[in-house]
GROMACS .gro file of C-alpha atoms in nm:
model
  513
    1MET     CA    1  12.187  11.544   5.538
    2ASN     CA    2  11.865  11.701   5.416
    3GLU     CA    3  12.064  11.977   5.252
    4ILE     CA    4  12.272  11.723   5.060
    5ASN     CA    5  11.969  11.530   4.939
    6HIS     CA    6  11.801  11.854   4.836
    7PHE     CA    7  12.114  11.955   4.645
    8ILE     CA    8  12.125  11.618   4.461
    9ASP     CA    9  11.754  11.650   4.371
   10GLN     CA   10  11.820  11.995   4.228
   11VAL     CA   11  12.104  11.856   4.018
   12LYS     CA   12  11.872  11.581   3.891
   13ALA     CA   13  11.607  11.835   3.787
   14ARG     CA   14  11.868  12.047   3.614
   15LEU     CA   15  12.009  11.750   3.426
   16LEU     CA   16  11.654  11.652   3.316
   17LYS     CA   17  11.599  12.003   3.189
   18ALA     CA   18  11.929  11.985   3.002
   19ARG     CA   19  11.821  11.655   2.844
   20PHE     CA   20  11.491  11.813   2.730
   21ALA     CA   21  11.686  12.100   2.578
   22THR     CA   22  11.930  11.867   2.404
   23LEU     CA   23  11.655  11.656   2.244
   24LEU     CA   24  11.433  11.950   2.152
   25GLY     CA   25  11.631  12.056   1.846
   26PRO     CA   26  11.657  11.713   1.675
   27SER     CA   27  11.295  11.627   1.758
   28LEU     CA   28  11.163  11.956   1.623
   29LEU     CA   29  11.378  11.932   1.312
   30GLY     CA   30  11.265  11.575   1.244
   31LEU     CA   31  10.901  11.677   1.286
   32CYS     CA   32  10.938  11.973   1.052
   33ILE     CA   33  11.108  11.758   0.786
   34ILE     CA   34  10.826  11.501   0.800
   35ASN     CA   35  10.555  11.768   0.776
   36LEU     CA   36  10.738  11.940   0.491
   37LEU     CA   37  10.759  11.612   0.298
   38ILE     CA   38  10.386  11.554   0.351
   39ALA     CA   39  10.307  11.907   0.230
   40LEU     CA   40  10.538  11.869  -0.071
   41TYR     CA   41  10.367  11.544  -0.168
   42PHE     CA   42  10.022  11.704  -0.165
   43VAL     CA   43  10.138  12.011  -0.360
   44SER     CA   44  10.327  11.801  -0.616
   45GLN     CA   45  10.005  11.606  -0.682
   46GLY     CA   46   9.807  11.927  -0.720
   47TYR     CA   47   9.613  11.887  -0.394
   48LYS     CA   48   9.560  12.133  -0.114
   49VAL     CA   49   9.753  12.015   0.194
   50GLU     CA   50   9.534  11.825   0.440
   51THR     CA   51   9.640  11.999   0.762
   52LYS     CA   52   9.477  11.726   0.969
   53LEU     CA   53   9.738  11.482   0.844
   54LEU     CA   54  10.013  11.704   0.986
   55LEU     CA   55   9.874  11.658   1.335
   56LEU     CA   56   9.950  11.284   1.344
   57PRO     CA   57  10.332  11.307   1.321
   58THR     CA   58  10.322  11.612   1.550
   59VAL     CA   59  10.142  11.421   1.825
   60LEU     CA   60  10.354  11.107   1.783
   61ILE     CA   61  10.688  11.290   1.793
   62ALA     CA   62  10.578  11.507   2.087
   63LEU     CA   63  10.478  11.200   2.287
   64GLY     CA   64  10.800  11.022   2.191
   65TYR     CA   65  11.004  11.328   2.291
   66ILE     CA   66  10.843  11.350   2.635
   67ILE     CA   67  10.843  10.976   2.707
   68PHE     CA   68  11.207  10.928   2.600
   69SER     CA   69  11.326  11.227   2.803
   70VAL     CA   70  11.143  11.111   3.118
   71LEU     CA   71  11.252  10.749   3.084
   72LYS     CA   72  11.613  10.856   3.046
   73LYS     CA   73  11.610  11.096   3.343
   74PRO     CA   74  11.928  11.067   3.562
   75THR     CA   75  11.930  10.858   3.880
   76LYS     CA   76  12.045  10.991   4.217
   77LYS     CA   77  12.381  10.818   4.174
   78GLU     CA   78  12.428  10.967   3.825
   79ALA     CA   79  12.337  11.313   3.955
   80ALA     CA   80  12.587  11.279   4.242
   81ASP     CA   81  12.865  11.164   4.008
   82TYR     CA   82  12.791  11.450   3.766
   83ALA     CA   83  12.792  11.710   4.051
   84ASP     CA   84  13.118  11.574   4.193
   85SER     CA   85  13.279  11.609   3.853
   86PHE     CA   86  13.123  11.942   3.749
   87PHE     CA   87  13.168  12.125   4.085
   88ASP     CA   88  13.499  11.948   4.165
   89LEU     CA   89  13.367  11.808   4.495
   90ARG     CA   90  13.627  11.530   4.503
   91ASN     CA   91  13.365  11.253   4.509
   92ALA     CA   92  13.209  11.397   4.826
   93LEU     CA   93  12.852  11.327   4.711
   94SER     CA   94  12.935  10.978   4.582
   95SER     CA   95  13.106  10.893   4.911
   96HIS     CA   96  12.810  11.031   5.105
   97LEU     CA   97  12.569  10.803   4.918
   98ASP     CA   98  12.807  10.512   4.973
   99PHE     CA   99  12.828  10.576   5.347
  100LEU     CA  100  12.449  10.593   5.368
  101SER     CA  101  12.423  10.249   5.217
  102ARG     CA  102  12.653  10.108   5.486
  103GLU     CA  103  12.589  10.083   5.857
  104ALA     CA  104  12.867  10.206   6.095
  105THR     CA  105  12.995   9.922   6.317
  106ASP     CA  106  13.177  10.127   6.586
  107ASP     CA  107  13.204  10.477   6.723
  108THR     CA  108  13.508  10.561   6.511
  109GLN     CA  109  13.321  10.495   6.189
  110LYS     CA  110  13.022  10.694   6.313
  111GLN     CA  111  13.243  10.991   6.391
  112PHE     CA  112  13.407  10.966   6.049
  113HIS     CA  113  13.067  10.955   5.873
  114GLN     CA  114  12.947  11.253   6.070
  115LEU     CA  115  13.259  11.451   5.980
  116GLN     CA  116  13.220  11.362   5.609
  117LEU     CA  117  12.855  11.469   5.620
  118GLN     CA  118  12.944  11.810   5.761
  119GLN     CA  119  13.215  11.870   5.502
  120THR     CA  120  12.990  11.762   5.212
  121SER     CA  121  12.710  11.986   5.335
  122GLN     CA  122  12.946  12.283   5.345
  123LEU     CA  123  13.069  12.211   4.993
  124CYS     CA  124  12.711  12.198   4.858
  125GLN     CA  125  12.614  12.531   5.010
  126GLY     CA  126  12.858  12.721   4.799
  127GLN     CA  127  12.749  12.574   4.463
  128LYS     CA  128  12.507  12.727   4.208
  129ILE     CA  129  12.283  12.477   4.032
  130ALA     CA  130  12.220  12.725   3.751
  131ALA     CA  131  12.584  12.684   3.652
  132ILE     CA  132  12.498  12.344   3.504
  133PRO     CA  133  12.458  12.420   3.133
  134VAL     CA  134  12.123  12.380   2.954
  135ARG     CA  135  12.208  12.403   2.585
  136PHE     CA  136  11.956  12.433   2.301
  137SER     CA  137  12.063  12.351   1.945
  138ALA     CA  138  12.020  12.696   1.795
  139LYS     CA  139  12.102  12.584   1.440
  140LYS     CA  140  11.848  12.306   1.444
  141ILE     CA  141  11.580  12.527   1.594
  142ILE     CA  142  11.640  12.797   1.332
  143ALA     CA  143  11.633  12.537   1.057
  144SER     CA  144  11.309  12.404   1.203
  145LEU     CA  145  11.154  12.753   1.199
  146LEU     CA  146  11.247  12.794   0.833
  147LEU     CA  147  11.092  12.457   0.752
  148ILE     CA  148  10.777  12.554   0.943
  149ILE     CA  149  10.748  12.875   0.740
  150THR     CA  150  10.796  12.679   0.417
  151THR     CA  151  10.532  12.426   0.522
  152LEU     CA  152  10.285  12.703   0.607
  153VAL     CA  153  10.339  12.857   0.263
  154LEU     CA  154  10.271  12.520   0.099
  155CYS     CA  155   9.958  12.481   0.312
  156SER     CA  156   9.825  12.808   0.170
  157PHE     CA  157   9.816  12.663  -0.185
  158ASP     CA  158   9.473  12.566  -0.313
  159ASP     CA  159   9.383  12.262  -0.525
  160SER     CA  160   9.487  12.282  -0.889
  161ASP     CA  161   9.214  12.331  -1.150
  162GLU     CA  162   9.248  11.967  -1.252
  163ILE     CA  163   9.203  11.844  -0.895
  164LYS     CA  164   8.908  12.078  -0.845
  165ALA     CA  165   8.751  11.925  -1.154
  166GLN     CA  166   8.820  11.573  -1.022
  167LYS     CA  167   8.668  11.656  -0.685
  168LEU     CA  168   8.367  11.814  -0.850
  169LEU     CA  169   8.332  11.502  -1.065
  170ALA     CA  170   8.363  11.279  -0.759
  171GLN     CA  171   8.099  11.482  -0.576
  172SER     CA  172   7.873  11.480  -0.880
  173THR     CA  173   7.921  11.105  -0.920
  174LEU     CA  174   7.839  11.048  -0.554
  175GLU     CA  175   7.522  11.255  -0.578
  176THR     CA  176   7.422  11.090  -0.906
  177SER     CA  177   7.480  10.738  -0.773
  178THR     CA  178   7.282  10.820  -0.458
  179GLN     CA  179   6.993  10.959  -0.661
  180ASN     CA  180   7.010  10.670  -0.908
  181LYS     CA  181   6.974  10.415  -0.629
  182LYS     CA  182   6.680  10.607  -0.487
  183ASP     CA  183   6.514  10.623  -0.831
  184LEU     CA  184   6.570  10.251  -0.891
  185GLU     CA  185   6.426  10.163  -0.552
  186GLU     CA  186   6.120  10.379  -0.616
  187THR     CA  187   6.072  10.226  -0.963
  188ILE     CA  188   6.091   9.871  -0.828
  189GLU     CA  189   5.860   9.953  -0.536
  190GLU     CA  190   5.602  10.098  -0.776
  191LEU     CA  191   5.627   9.793  -0.999
  192GLN     CA  192   5.589   9.562  -0.699
  193GLU     CA  193   5.273   9.740  -0.593
  194SER     CA  194   5.119   9.680  -0.936
  195MET     CA  195   5.216   9.311  -0.945
  196THR     CA  196   4.966   9.029  -0.915
  197GLU     CA  197   5.011   8.758  -0.654
  198GLU     CA  198   5.169   8.528  -0.915
  199GLU     CA  199   5.408   8.802  -1.023
  200ARG     CA  200   5.507   8.872  -0.662
  201LYS     CA  201   5.595   8.506  -0.618
  202LEU     CA  202   5.818   8.522  -0.924
  203PHE     CA  203   5.980   8.843  -0.803
  204LYS     CA  204   6.046   8.709  -0.454
  205SER     CA  205   6.233   8.416  -0.606
  206THR     CA  206   6.487   8.658  -0.757
  207LYS     CA  207   6.787   8.836  -0.607
  208ILE     CA  208   6.702   9.172  -0.764
  209LYS     CA  209   6.614   9.348  -0.438
  210GLN     CA  210   6.921   9.205  -0.264
  211VAL     CA  211   7.153   9.318  -0.545
  212LEU     CA  212   6.990   9.663  -0.541
  213LYS     CA  213   7.028   9.682  -0.163
  214ASN     CA  214   7.400   9.605  -0.197
  215ILE     CA  215   7.453   9.893  -0.440
  216GLU     CA  216   7.648  10.162  -0.259
  217SER     CA  217   7.685  10.530  -0.336
  218THR     CA  218   8.032  10.594  -0.469
  219GLU     CA  219   8.253  10.870  -0.599
  220ASN     CA  220   8.403  10.637  -0.860
  221LYS     CA  221   8.211  10.614  -1.186
  222LEU     CA  222   8.351  10.272  -1.281
  223ASP     CA  223   8.255  10.128  -0.941
  224ALA     CA  224   7.901  10.255  -0.991
  225LEU     CA  225   7.883  10.108  -1.343
  226ARG     CA  226   8.012   9.772  -1.219
  227GLN     CA  227   7.738   9.765  -0.955
  228TYR     CA  228   7.475   9.852  -1.216
  229ALA     CA  229   7.614   9.577  -1.439
  230LYS     CA  230   7.554   9.322  -1.161
  231LEU     CA  231   7.195   9.438  -1.128
  232GLU     CA  232   7.141   9.427  -1.504
  233LYS     CA  233   7.292   9.080  -1.517
  234GLU     CA  234   7.046   8.963  -1.253
  235ILE     CA  235   6.750   9.115  -1.441
  236SER     CA  236   6.868   8.974  -1.775
  237SER     CA  237   6.931   8.628  -1.633
  238LEU     CA  238   6.581   8.629  -1.486
  239GLY     CA  239   6.441   8.713  -1.829
  240ASP     CA  240   6.641   8.426  -1.979
  241LYS     CA  241   6.508   8.186  -1.715
  242MET     CA  242   6.151   8.273  -1.813
  243ASN     CA  243   6.222   8.123  -2.155
  244THR     CA  244   5.898   8.245  -2.318
  245LYS     CA  245   6.039   8.285  -2.671
  246ASN     CA  246   5.915   7.950  -2.802
  247ASP     CA  247   5.575   7.992  -2.639
  248LYS     CA  248   5.544   8.345  -2.777
  249LYS     CA  249   5.618   8.233  -3.133
  250LEU     CA  250   5.368   7.949  -3.106
  251LEU     CA  251   5.096   8.170  -2.956
  252ASP     CA  252   5.149   8.435  -3.225
  253GLU     CA  253   5.116   8.168  -3.494
  254ILE     CA  254   4.802   8.033  -3.324
  255SER     CA  255   4.649   8.380  -3.324
  256ARG     CA  256   4.711   8.415  -3.697
  257GLU     CA  257   4.554   8.076  -3.774
  258LEU     CA  258   4.250   8.135  -3.554
  259GLU     CA  259   4.186   8.481  -3.698
  260LYS     CA  260   4.162   8.334  -4.049
  261ASN     CA  261   3.840   8.149  -3.960
  262ARG     CA  262   3.525   8.341  -3.877
  263ALA     CA  263   3.420   8.088  -3.613
  264THR     CA  264   3.748   8.113  -3.426
  265ASN     CA  265   3.819   8.482  -3.494
  266LYS     CA  266   3.718   8.593  -3.144
  267MET     CA  267   3.959   8.350  -2.982
  268GLY     CA  268   4.229   8.452  -3.230
  269LYS     CA  269   4.199   8.816  -3.127
  270MET     CA  270   4.244   8.718  -2.762
  271PHE     CA  271   4.569   8.547  -2.852
  272ALA     CA  272   4.675   8.842  -3.069
  273ASN     CA  273   4.611   9.084  -2.780
  274LYS     CA  274   4.806   8.859  -2.537
  275GLN     CA  275   4.486   8.801  -2.337
  276TYR     CA  276   4.586   8.447  -2.261
  277LYS     CA  277   4.395   8.423  -1.934
  278ASP     CA  278   4.076   8.528  -2.111
  279ALA     CA  279   4.144   8.272  -2.384
  280ALA     CA  280   4.201   8.006  -2.119
  281LYS     CA  281   3.872   8.096  -1.950
  282GLU     CA  282   3.694   8.075  -2.286
  283LEU     CA  283   3.838   7.727  -2.346
  284LYS     CA  284   3.740   7.609  -1.998
  285ASP     CA  285   3.387   7.743  -2.041
  286LYS     CA  286   3.347   7.567  -2.376
  287MET     CA  287   3.480   7.242  -2.231
  288LYS     CA  288   3.244   7.265  -1.934
  289ALA     CA  289   2.949   7.342  -2.163
  290LEU     CA  290   3.039   7.043  -2.381
  291GLN     CA  291   3.051   6.806  -2.084
  292ASP     CA  292   2.722   6.941  -1.950
  293ALA     CA  293   2.563   6.891  -2.294
  294LEU     CA  294   2.690   6.532  -2.305
  295LYS     CA  295   2.540   6.460  -1.964
  296LYS     CA  296   2.200   6.586  -2.083
  297SER     CA  297   2.216   6.377  -2.399
  298GLU     CA  298   2.025   6.049  -2.435
  299GLN     CA  299   2.200   5.716  -2.392
  300ASN     CA  300   2.272   5.654  -2.762
  301GLN     CA  301   2.206   5.996  -2.911
  302ALA     CA  302   2.406   6.321  -2.860
  303SER     CA  303   2.216   6.648  -2.837
  304LYS     CA  304   2.252   6.913  -3.104
  305GLU     CA  305   2.418   7.139  -2.847
  306ALA     CA  306   2.678   6.869  -2.774
  307GLN     CA  307   2.739   6.818  -3.146
  308LYS     CA  308   2.778   7.193  -3.202
  309LEU     CA  309   3.024   7.235  -2.915
  310ALA     CA  310   3.220   6.925  -3.017
  311ASN     CA  311   3.260   7.064  -3.369
  312GLU     CA  312   3.368   7.402  -3.234
  313MET     CA  313   3.632   7.244  -3.011
  314LYS     CA  314   3.747   7.024  -3.299
  315ASN     CA  315   3.772   7.320  -3.536
  316MET     CA  316   3.958   7.530  -3.282
  317SER     CA  317   4.201   7.258  -3.176
  318GLN     CA  318   4.278   7.167  -3.539
  319LYS     CA  319   4.363   7.532  -3.613
  320MET     CA  320   4.594   7.532  -3.315
  321GLN     CA  321   4.752   7.209  -3.432
  322GLU     CA  322   4.809   7.356  -3.779
  323ALA     CA  323   4.986   7.651  -3.618
  324ALA     CA  324   5.204   7.411  -3.417
  325LYS     CA  325   5.292   7.215  -3.731
  326ASN     CA  326   5.395   7.539  -3.904
  327LEU     CA  327   5.667   7.575  -3.640
  328LYS     CA  328   5.840   7.240  -3.657
  329ALA     CA  329   6.156   7.361  -3.483
  330ASN     CA  330   5.960   7.515  -3.198
  331ASN     CA  331   6.001   7.329  -2.866
  332SER     CA  332   5.711   7.481  -2.673
  333THR     CA  333   5.564   7.247  -2.412
  334MET     CA  334   5.216   7.354  -2.522
  335LYS     CA  335   5.252   7.154  -2.845
  336MET     CA  336   5.184   6.827  -2.664
  337ASP     CA  337   4.864   6.958  -2.503
  338ILE     CA  338   4.744   7.103  -2.833
  339SER     CA  339   4.816   6.778  -3.016
  340LYS     CA  340   4.635   6.572  -2.754
  341MET     CA  341   4.341   6.813  -2.748
  342ALA     CA  342   4.314   6.803  -3.131
  343GLU     CA  343   4.328   6.422  -3.136
  344LEU     CA  344   4.062   6.379  -2.866
  345SER     CA  345   3.834   6.651  -3.002
  346LYS     CA  346   3.836   6.484  -3.346
  347LYS     CA  347   3.766   6.147  -3.187
  348LEU     CA  348   3.479   6.292  -2.984
  349SER     CA  349   3.335   6.480  -3.282
  350ASP     CA  350   3.349   6.174  -3.505
  351ASN     CA  351   3.175   5.970  -3.235
  352ILE     CA  352   2.878   6.197  -3.175
  353CYS     CA  353   2.845   6.386  -3.503
  354LYS     CA  354   2.884   6.133  -3.787
  355ASN     CA  355   2.598   5.914  -3.666
  356PRO     CA  356   2.433   6.101  -3.375
  357LYS     CA  357   2.156   5.840  -3.325
  358GLN     CA  358   2.397   5.549  -3.281
  359CYS     CA  359   2.689   5.708  -3.093
  360ASN     CA  360   2.858   5.550  -2.790
  361MET     CA  361   2.783   5.801  -2.513
  362GLY     CA  362   2.995   5.614  -2.256
  363GLU     CA  363   3.297   5.638  -2.481
  364ALA     CA  364   3.211   6.001  -2.562
  365LYS     CA  365   3.200   6.098  -2.196
  366GLU     CA  366   3.528   5.916  -2.127
  367CYS     CA  367   3.688   6.091  -2.425
  368SER     CA  368   3.561   6.430  -2.301
  369GLY     CA  369   3.718   6.360  -1.960
  370ASP     CA  370   4.059   6.298  -2.119
  371MET     CA  371   4.008   6.600  -2.340
  372LYS     CA  372   3.931   6.816  -2.036
  373LYS     CA  373   4.269   6.721  -1.884
  374ALA     CA  374   4.449   6.835  -2.201
  375VAL     CA  375   4.242   7.158  -2.209
  376LEU     CA  376   4.314   7.236  -1.842
  377SER     CA  377   4.685   7.165  -1.891
  378LEU     CA  378   4.692   7.404  -2.189
  379CYS     CA  379   4.495   7.666  -1.993
  380ASP     CA  380   4.743   7.649  -1.705
  381LYS     CA  381   5.024   7.718  -1.951
  382LEU     CA  382   4.829   8.007  -2.103
  383ASP     CA  383   4.773   8.159  -1.758
  384GLU     CA  384   5.141   8.115  -1.681
  385ASN     CA  385   5.239   8.281  -2.009
  386GLU     CA  386   5.028   8.589  -1.942
  387THR     CA  387   5.174   8.615  -1.591
  388LYS     CA  388   5.525   8.585  -1.733
  389ASN     CA  389   5.450   8.841  -2.006
  390LEU     CA  390   5.324   9.094  -1.754
  391PHE     CA  391   5.623   9.024  -1.534
  392MET     CA  392   5.862   9.055  -1.829
  393ALA     CA  393   5.707   9.394  -1.909
  394LYS     CA  394   5.791   9.505  -1.558
  395LEU     CA  395   6.144   9.370  -1.599
  396ASP     CA  396   6.171   9.581  -1.914
  397LYS     CA  397   6.075   9.888  -1.712
  398MET     CA  398   6.340   9.798  -1.456
  399GLN     CA  399   6.594   9.771  -1.736
  400GLU     CA  400   6.485  10.107  -1.876
  401ALA     CA  401   6.534  10.269  -1.535
  402LEU     CA  402   6.870  10.095  -1.499
  403ALA     CA  403   6.981  10.200  -1.848
  404MET     CA  404   6.891  10.558  -1.762
  405SER     CA  405   7.103  10.534  -1.446
  406GLN     CA  406   7.394  10.388  -1.645
  407ALA     CA  407   7.373  10.662  -1.907
  408LYS     CA  408   7.348  10.935  -1.645
  409MET     CA  409   7.648  10.799  -1.460
  410ASN     CA  410   7.860  10.776  -1.772
  411GLY     CA  411   7.753  11.108  -1.918
  412MET     CA  412   7.611  11.366  -1.683
  413SER     CA  413   7.855  11.327  -1.393
  414GLN     CA  414   8.150  11.340  -1.633
  415MET     CA  415   8.038  11.667  -1.790
  416GLN     CA  416   7.967  11.828  -1.456
  417GLY     CA  417   8.324  11.753  -1.357
  418MET     CA  418   8.450  11.908  -1.683
  419GLN     CA  419   8.275  12.238  -1.616
  420MET     CA  420   8.542  12.344  -1.368
  421ALA     CA  421   8.830  12.225  -1.588
  422LYS     CA  422   8.713  12.389  -1.909
  423GLY     CA  423   8.525  12.692  -1.783
  424VAL     CA  424   8.197  12.578  -1.933
  425GLY     CA  425   7.904  12.816  -1.920
  426ALA     CA  426   8.002  13.119  -2.126
  427GLY     CA  427   7.727  13.191  -2.379
  428SER     CA  428   7.601  13.470  -2.600
  429GLN     CA  429   7.366  13.750  -2.494
  430ASP     CA  430   7.082  13.566  -2.665
  431SER     CA  431   7.115  13.274  -2.423
  432LYS     CA  432   7.102  13.467  -2.094
  433ASN     CA  433   6.751  13.350  -2.018
  434THR     CA  434   6.807  12.997  -2.152
  435THR     CA  435   6.944  12.718  -1.936
  436THR     CA  436   7.238  12.579  -2.128
  437GLN     CA  437   7.347  12.229  -2.034
  438THR     CA  438   7.638  12.013  -2.140
  439ILE     CA  439   7.591  11.651  -2.228
  440ASP     CA  440   7.813  11.359  -2.312
  441THR     CA  441   7.761  11.152  -2.626
  442ALA     CA  442   7.649  10.866  -2.400
  443TYR     CA  443   7.355  11.058  -2.253
  444ASP     CA  444   7.053  11.216  -2.411
  445THR     CA  445   6.711  11.338  -2.307
  446GLN     CA  446   6.392  11.148  -2.373
  447LEU     CA  447   6.163  11.360  -2.589
  448LYS     CA  448   5.790  11.329  -2.621
  449GLY     CA  449   5.573  11.479  -2.897
  450GLN     CA  450   5.210  11.494  -2.999
  451GLN     CA  451   5.105  11.278  -3.287
  452GLY     CA  452   5.022  11.471  -3.600
  453GLU     CA  453   5.213  11.787  -3.515
  454GLY     CA  454   5.536  11.710  -3.695
  455SER     CA  455   5.859  11.567  -3.560
  456SER     CA  456   6.161  11.747  -3.434
  457LEU     CA  457   6.470  11.671  -3.230
  458THR     CA  458   6.567  11.918  -2.963
  459GLN     CA  459   6.943  11.912  -2.915
  460ILE     CA  460   7.147  12.022  -2.615
  461GLU     CA  461   7.470  12.182  -2.724
  462GLN     CA  462   7.810  12.211  -2.567
  463ALA     CA  463   7.812  12.549  -2.392
  464SER     CA  464   8.163  12.619  -2.509
  465SER     CA  465   8.068  12.591  -2.874
  466GLY     CA  466   7.695  12.659  -2.892
  467THR     CA  467   7.511  12.979  -2.961
  468GLY     CA  468   7.288  12.941  -2.658
  469ILE     CA  469   6.979  12.941  -2.886
  470SER     CA  470   6.745  12.641  -2.917
  471ARG     CA  471   6.731  12.489  -3.266
  472THR     CA  472   6.573  12.194  -3.444
  473THR     CA  473   6.714  11.928  -3.673
  474ASP     CA  474   6.581  11.753  -3.978
  475PRO     CA  475   6.416  11.427  -3.857
  476SER     CA  476   6.615  11.231  -4.116
  477ASN     CA  477   6.925  11.292  -3.904
  478LYS     CA  478   6.768  11.160  -3.585
  479GLN     CA  479   6.856  10.794  -3.634
  480ILE     CA  480   7.217  10.877  -3.727
  481GLU     CA  481   7.253  11.104  -3.423
  482TYR     CA  482   7.123  10.865  -3.157
  483LYS     CA  483   7.303  10.568  -3.313
  484ARG     CA  484   7.630  10.764  -3.289
  485GLN     CA  485   7.555  10.843  -2.922
  486MET     CA  486   7.483  10.480  -2.838
  487GLU     CA  487   7.792  10.348  -3.015
  488SER     CA  488   8.009  10.611  -2.846
  489PHE     CA  489   7.900  10.475  -2.510
  490ILE     CA  490   7.909  10.099  -2.563
  491GLU     CA  491   8.241  10.100  -2.751
  492GLN     CA  492   8.430  10.235  -2.451
  493GLU     CA  493   8.676   9.978  -2.317
  494ASN     CA  494   8.588  10.036  -1.953
  495ILE     CA  495   8.218   9.948  -1.995
  496PRO     CA  496   8.131   9.594  -1.877
  497GLU     CA  497   7.977   9.364  -2.138
  498ALA     CA  498   7.687   9.279  -1.909
  499MET     CA  499   7.574   9.643  -1.916
  500LYS     CA  500   7.579   9.710  -2.290
  501SER     CA  501   7.258   9.531  -2.385
  502GLY     CA  502   7.057   9.742  -2.143
  503VAL     CA  503   7.204  10.063  -2.280
  504LYS     CA  504   7.122   9.956  -2.637
  505GLU     CA  505   6.764   9.890  -2.535
  506TYR     CA  506   6.746  10.225  -2.357
  507PHE     CA  507   6.858  10.423  -2.662
  508LYS     CA  508   6.621  10.231  -2.887
  509ARG     CA  509   6.325  10.306  -2.663
  510ILE     CA  510   6.385  10.678  -2.611
  511HIS     CA  511   6.432  10.743  -2.983
  512LYS     CA  512   6.126  10.562  -3.116
  513ASP     CA  513   5.930  10.764  -3.371
   0.00000   0.00000   0.00000
């Protein structure tokens, strides 16, 4: 009985081996076709074949081949039926398995089962398991080998020159975007360190740092430019929210009016130099001195000091009011304070100066109290304007740094990618010791000169067309040259509108005489 079971197990193992052999050819051929198609796709696109991608179908098909073969392995009954048929055992093994599943009820059946067992055992002893055929599909295996050789040849191909240039551009763009973010972060950190407490409060209310934090290094130039456009939009919108244009026009007009008069010239210069906090302090000091002088005055007679200060405040406030009237369309909120201050200062001056010995000091002191409120309100706005101006100057520096990043991304990374495609770098013997760089029309270098030593424009030529020798250009061509560079950049269709204003400002600043 043990010999029969052992024989059936051997048949099962042989049949499993035959199944493995049968499925090997189709599985291998299918795998080779898939890998060949992958390799052909890469080569047709100009790319070097990514051999790692060939491992995925290899692993999947190998696992599928093993799992399917094992799951479909023959049962003991199937092995017995196959052996009966192949070795012509006249269903001896099938009958043996059937008898084992039944229990003999009498001695006659037991004797019959025993006799059948002996005969089946004898039949099995004379059979050779190796006679069961294990057939490999030679044609499919040979075809698979040919496909493998073809795939290996395709894998030996390198990237095309165009793809190499694209990869170099992508790498350059990634490095440039990484460096740009680092530079922007450093610029903003430096500006933050130099901010006053009021400026820090304004800055914290913005989303600039959050937008900058969300900027990611990328290999795609357009993605980088879109991210920069978001940052520029945030900076520009913050500048718009400040809304200092009306105040600036009014303050400039006030400075001009005050500078015309000798008595108010000092204050006018403070306004002209944007020293609004100093001007506010000067106004507060004068107002305090006026009130102190009124307190020291007699009951019905103002002191000469009070009269002098009242006239000064009247003169100054009237000049400011004249400036405000010159700008009728201006909607600055300071106009109301100036108007109120001018009205009260005139009232106070008329009270204590026209008839100093018979003035109403109670009314004068009350008027000075109302006047102080208008002065303090105006001073608060002056302080706020100087804070905003300083903050706006820092926003301008942020925009300059951002415009530089935008120009670098659009120009420098593109030209670095073109070096591989066009073979840039061949120069004359005269340029061996000179670093020759290529530059896009959207990118230029900021030049600095010393006043009084003439003006010149150093140009960076295309290496493929230049002589390799530094040269200078007539300054009359400077404006035409940088204007052409700026327009070349901002007229591109793929540049977001939100970014163009910053680039214009950047080119204007770096080409100032």
